[in-house]
C-alpha atoms as a PDB file:
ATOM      1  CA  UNK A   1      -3.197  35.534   6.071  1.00  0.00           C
ATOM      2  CA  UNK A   2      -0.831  33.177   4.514  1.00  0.00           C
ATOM      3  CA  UNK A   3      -1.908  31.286   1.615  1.00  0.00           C
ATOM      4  CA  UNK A   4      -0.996  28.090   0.391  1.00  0.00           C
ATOM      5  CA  UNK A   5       0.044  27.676  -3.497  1.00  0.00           C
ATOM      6  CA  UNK A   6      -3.327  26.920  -3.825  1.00  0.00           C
ATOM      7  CA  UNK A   7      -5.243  29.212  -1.471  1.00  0.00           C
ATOM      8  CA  UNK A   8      -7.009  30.856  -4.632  1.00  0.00           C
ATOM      9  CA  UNK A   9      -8.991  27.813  -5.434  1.00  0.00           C
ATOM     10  CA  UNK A  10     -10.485  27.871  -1.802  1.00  0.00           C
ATOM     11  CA  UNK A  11     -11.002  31.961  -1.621  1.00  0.00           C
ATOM     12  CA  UNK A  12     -14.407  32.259  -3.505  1.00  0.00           C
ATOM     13  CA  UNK A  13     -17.397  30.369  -4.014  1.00  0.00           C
ATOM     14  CA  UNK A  14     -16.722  27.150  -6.068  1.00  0.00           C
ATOM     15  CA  UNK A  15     -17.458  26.437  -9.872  1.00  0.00           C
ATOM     16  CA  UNK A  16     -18.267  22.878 -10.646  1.00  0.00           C
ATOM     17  CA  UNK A  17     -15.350  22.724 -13.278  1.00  0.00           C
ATOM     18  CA  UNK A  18     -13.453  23.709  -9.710  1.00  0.00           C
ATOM     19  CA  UNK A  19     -14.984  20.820  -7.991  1.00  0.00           C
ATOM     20  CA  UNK A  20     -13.992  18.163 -10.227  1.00  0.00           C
ATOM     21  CA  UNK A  21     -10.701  19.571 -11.152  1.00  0.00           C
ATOM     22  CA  UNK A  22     -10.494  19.278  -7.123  1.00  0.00           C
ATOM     23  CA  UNK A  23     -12.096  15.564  -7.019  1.00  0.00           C
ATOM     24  CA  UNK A  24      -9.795  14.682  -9.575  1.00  0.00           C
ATOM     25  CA  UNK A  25      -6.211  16.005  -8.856  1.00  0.00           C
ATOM     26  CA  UNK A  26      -6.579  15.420  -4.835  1.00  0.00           C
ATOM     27  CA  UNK A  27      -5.296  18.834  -4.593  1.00  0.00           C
ATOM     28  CA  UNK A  28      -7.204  18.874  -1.275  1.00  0.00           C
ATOM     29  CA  UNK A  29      -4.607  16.948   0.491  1.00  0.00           C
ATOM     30  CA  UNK A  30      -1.541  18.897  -0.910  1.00  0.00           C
ATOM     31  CA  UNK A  31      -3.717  22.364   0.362  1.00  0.00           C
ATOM     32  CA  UNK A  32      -4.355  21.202   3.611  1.00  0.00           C
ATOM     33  CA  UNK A  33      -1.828  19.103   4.644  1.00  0.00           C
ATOM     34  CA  UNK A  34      -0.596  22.562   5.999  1.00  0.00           C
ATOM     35  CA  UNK A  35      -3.150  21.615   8.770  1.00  0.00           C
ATOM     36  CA  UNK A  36      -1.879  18.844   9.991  1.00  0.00           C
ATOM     37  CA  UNK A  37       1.498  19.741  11.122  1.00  0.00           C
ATOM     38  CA  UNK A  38       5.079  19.293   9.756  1.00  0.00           C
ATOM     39  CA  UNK A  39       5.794  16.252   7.676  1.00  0.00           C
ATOM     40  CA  UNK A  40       7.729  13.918  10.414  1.00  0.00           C
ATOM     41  CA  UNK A  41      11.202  12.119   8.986  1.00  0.00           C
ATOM     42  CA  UNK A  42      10.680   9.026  11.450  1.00  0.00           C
ATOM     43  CA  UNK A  43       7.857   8.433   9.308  1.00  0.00           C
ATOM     44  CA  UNK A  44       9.651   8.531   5.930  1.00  0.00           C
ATOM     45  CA  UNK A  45      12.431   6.781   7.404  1.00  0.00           C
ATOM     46  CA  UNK A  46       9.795   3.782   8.801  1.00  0.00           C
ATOM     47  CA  UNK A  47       8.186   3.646   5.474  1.00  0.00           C
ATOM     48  CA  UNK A  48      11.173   3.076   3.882  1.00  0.00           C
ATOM     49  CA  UNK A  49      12.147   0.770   6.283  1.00  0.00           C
ATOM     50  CA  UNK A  50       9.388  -1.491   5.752  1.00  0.00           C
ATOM     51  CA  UNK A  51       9.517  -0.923   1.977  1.00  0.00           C
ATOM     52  CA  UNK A  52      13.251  -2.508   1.824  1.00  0.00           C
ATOM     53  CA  UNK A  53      12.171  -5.080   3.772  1.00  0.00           C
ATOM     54  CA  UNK A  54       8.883  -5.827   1.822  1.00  0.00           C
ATOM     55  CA  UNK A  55      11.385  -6.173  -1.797  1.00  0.00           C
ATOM     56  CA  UNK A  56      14.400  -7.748   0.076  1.00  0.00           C
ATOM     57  CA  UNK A  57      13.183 -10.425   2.084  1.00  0.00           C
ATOM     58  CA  UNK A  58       9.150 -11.224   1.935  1.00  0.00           C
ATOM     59  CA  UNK A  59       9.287 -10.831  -1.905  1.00  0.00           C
ATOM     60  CA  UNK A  60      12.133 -12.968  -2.741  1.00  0.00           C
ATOM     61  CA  UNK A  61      10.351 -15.739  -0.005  1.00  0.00           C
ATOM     62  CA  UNK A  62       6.967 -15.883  -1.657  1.00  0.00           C
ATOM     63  CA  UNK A  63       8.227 -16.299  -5.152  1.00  0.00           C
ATOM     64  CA  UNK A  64      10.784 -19.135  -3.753  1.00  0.00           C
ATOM     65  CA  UNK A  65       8.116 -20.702  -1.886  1.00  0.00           C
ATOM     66  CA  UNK A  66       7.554 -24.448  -2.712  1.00  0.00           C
ATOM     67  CA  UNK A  67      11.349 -24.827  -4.387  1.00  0.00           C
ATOM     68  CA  UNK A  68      12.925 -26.228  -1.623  1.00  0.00           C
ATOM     69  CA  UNK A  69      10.481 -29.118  -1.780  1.00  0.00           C
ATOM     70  CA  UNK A  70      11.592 -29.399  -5.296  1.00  0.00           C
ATOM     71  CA  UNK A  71      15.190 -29.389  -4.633  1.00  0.00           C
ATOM     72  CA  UNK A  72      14.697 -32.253  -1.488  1.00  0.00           C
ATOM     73  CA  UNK A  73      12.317 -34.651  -3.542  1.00  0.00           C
ATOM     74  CA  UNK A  74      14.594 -34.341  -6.568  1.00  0.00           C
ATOM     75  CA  UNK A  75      11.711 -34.172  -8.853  1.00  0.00           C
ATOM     76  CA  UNK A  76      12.461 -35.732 -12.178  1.00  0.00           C
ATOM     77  CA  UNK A  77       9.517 -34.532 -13.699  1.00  0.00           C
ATOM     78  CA  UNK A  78       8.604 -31.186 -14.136  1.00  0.00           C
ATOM     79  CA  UNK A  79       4.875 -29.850 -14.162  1.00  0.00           C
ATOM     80  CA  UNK A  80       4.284 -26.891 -16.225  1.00  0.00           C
ATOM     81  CA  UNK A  81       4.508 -23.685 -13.454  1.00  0.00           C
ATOM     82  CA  UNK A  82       7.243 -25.315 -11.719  1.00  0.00           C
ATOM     83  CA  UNK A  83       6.825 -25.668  -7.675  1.00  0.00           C
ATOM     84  CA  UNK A  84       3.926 -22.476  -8.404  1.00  0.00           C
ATOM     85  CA  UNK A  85       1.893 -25.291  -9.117  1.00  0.00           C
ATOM     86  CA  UNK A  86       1.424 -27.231  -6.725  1.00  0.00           C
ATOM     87  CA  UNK A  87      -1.008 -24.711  -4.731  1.00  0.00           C
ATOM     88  CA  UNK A  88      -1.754 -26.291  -0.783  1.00  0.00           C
ATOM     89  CA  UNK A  89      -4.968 -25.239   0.151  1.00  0.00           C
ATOM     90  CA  UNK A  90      -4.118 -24.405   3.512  1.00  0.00           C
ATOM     91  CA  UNK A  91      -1.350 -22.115   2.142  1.00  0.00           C
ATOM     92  CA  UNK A  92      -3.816 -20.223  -0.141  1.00  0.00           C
ATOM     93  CA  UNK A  93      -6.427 -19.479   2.956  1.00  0.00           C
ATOM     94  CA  UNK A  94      -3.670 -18.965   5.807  1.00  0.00           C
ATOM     95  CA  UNK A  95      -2.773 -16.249   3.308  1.00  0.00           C
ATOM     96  CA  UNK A  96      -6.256 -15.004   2.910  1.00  0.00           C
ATOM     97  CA  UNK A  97      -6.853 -14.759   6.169  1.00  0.00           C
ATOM     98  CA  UNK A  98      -3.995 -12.550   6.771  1.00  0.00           C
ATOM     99  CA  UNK A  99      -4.955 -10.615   3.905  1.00  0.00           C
ATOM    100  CA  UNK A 100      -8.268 -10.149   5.193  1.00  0.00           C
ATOM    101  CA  UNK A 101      -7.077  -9.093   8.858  1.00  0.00           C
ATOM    102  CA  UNK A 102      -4.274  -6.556   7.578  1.00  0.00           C
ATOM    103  CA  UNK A 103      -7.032  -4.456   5.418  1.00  0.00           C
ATOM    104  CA  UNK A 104      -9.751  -4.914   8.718  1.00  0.00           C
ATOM    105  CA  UNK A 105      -6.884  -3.445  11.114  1.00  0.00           C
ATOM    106  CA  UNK A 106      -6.196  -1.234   8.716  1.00  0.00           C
ATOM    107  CA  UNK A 107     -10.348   0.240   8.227  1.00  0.00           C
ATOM    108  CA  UNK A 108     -10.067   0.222  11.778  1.00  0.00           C
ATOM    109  CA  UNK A 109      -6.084   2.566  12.540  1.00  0.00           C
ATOM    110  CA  UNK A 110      -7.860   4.991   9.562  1.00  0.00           C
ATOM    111  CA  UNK A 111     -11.202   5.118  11.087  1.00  0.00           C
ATOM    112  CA  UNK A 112      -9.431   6.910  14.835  1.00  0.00           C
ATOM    113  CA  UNK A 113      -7.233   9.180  12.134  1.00  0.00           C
ATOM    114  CA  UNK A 114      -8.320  12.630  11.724  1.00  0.00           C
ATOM    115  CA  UNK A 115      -9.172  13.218   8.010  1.00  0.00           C
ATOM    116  CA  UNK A 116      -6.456  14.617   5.668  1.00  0.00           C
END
């Protein structure tokens, strides 16, 4: 039998300072990841996909949200927070909402998953 680099921790009956040390370090997923297959690259690669696109284009577009406005009205006077300031409430809940509805879909994808 084959074990993992961590096999040892698994062979015998548990102590609790095993448990927590466990609990603590997730060492659970690193020993049985072996279980779940091969890591996949078109995973990585989609990850890091949406990672570069996450820092190069939403980023950049949330924190120059609202400066445009400032640039068209040719504000004279400047508020304290610049064009962060002036918060629309519609913005701030249309936001929410999407907030709220990526971590629901996301409960829900992770609830069909098989556990780690």
């Amino acid at each position: 039998k084959e074990m993992s680099m961590f096999g040892h921790m698994f062979e015998n009956k548990q102590r609790l300072v095993d448990l927590r040390r466990r609990a603590l370090t997730l060492i659970d997923v690193v020993s049985e990841r072996q279980l779940n297959g091969p890591l996949r690259p078109h995973r990585l690669v989609a990850a890091f996909g949406v990672s570069l696109v996450y820092w190069y284009f939403v980023l950049p577009a949330l924190r120059d949200w609202g400066t445009n406005h400032w640039r068209r009205a040719k504000v004279q006077y400047v508020r304290p927070g610049g064009p962060w300031s002036e918060v629309n409430l519609s913005v701030a809940v249309l936001v929410t909402v999407v907030y709220l509805f990526i971590v629901y879909a996301g409960v829900r994808v992770m609830e069909r998953r098989p556990p780690v």
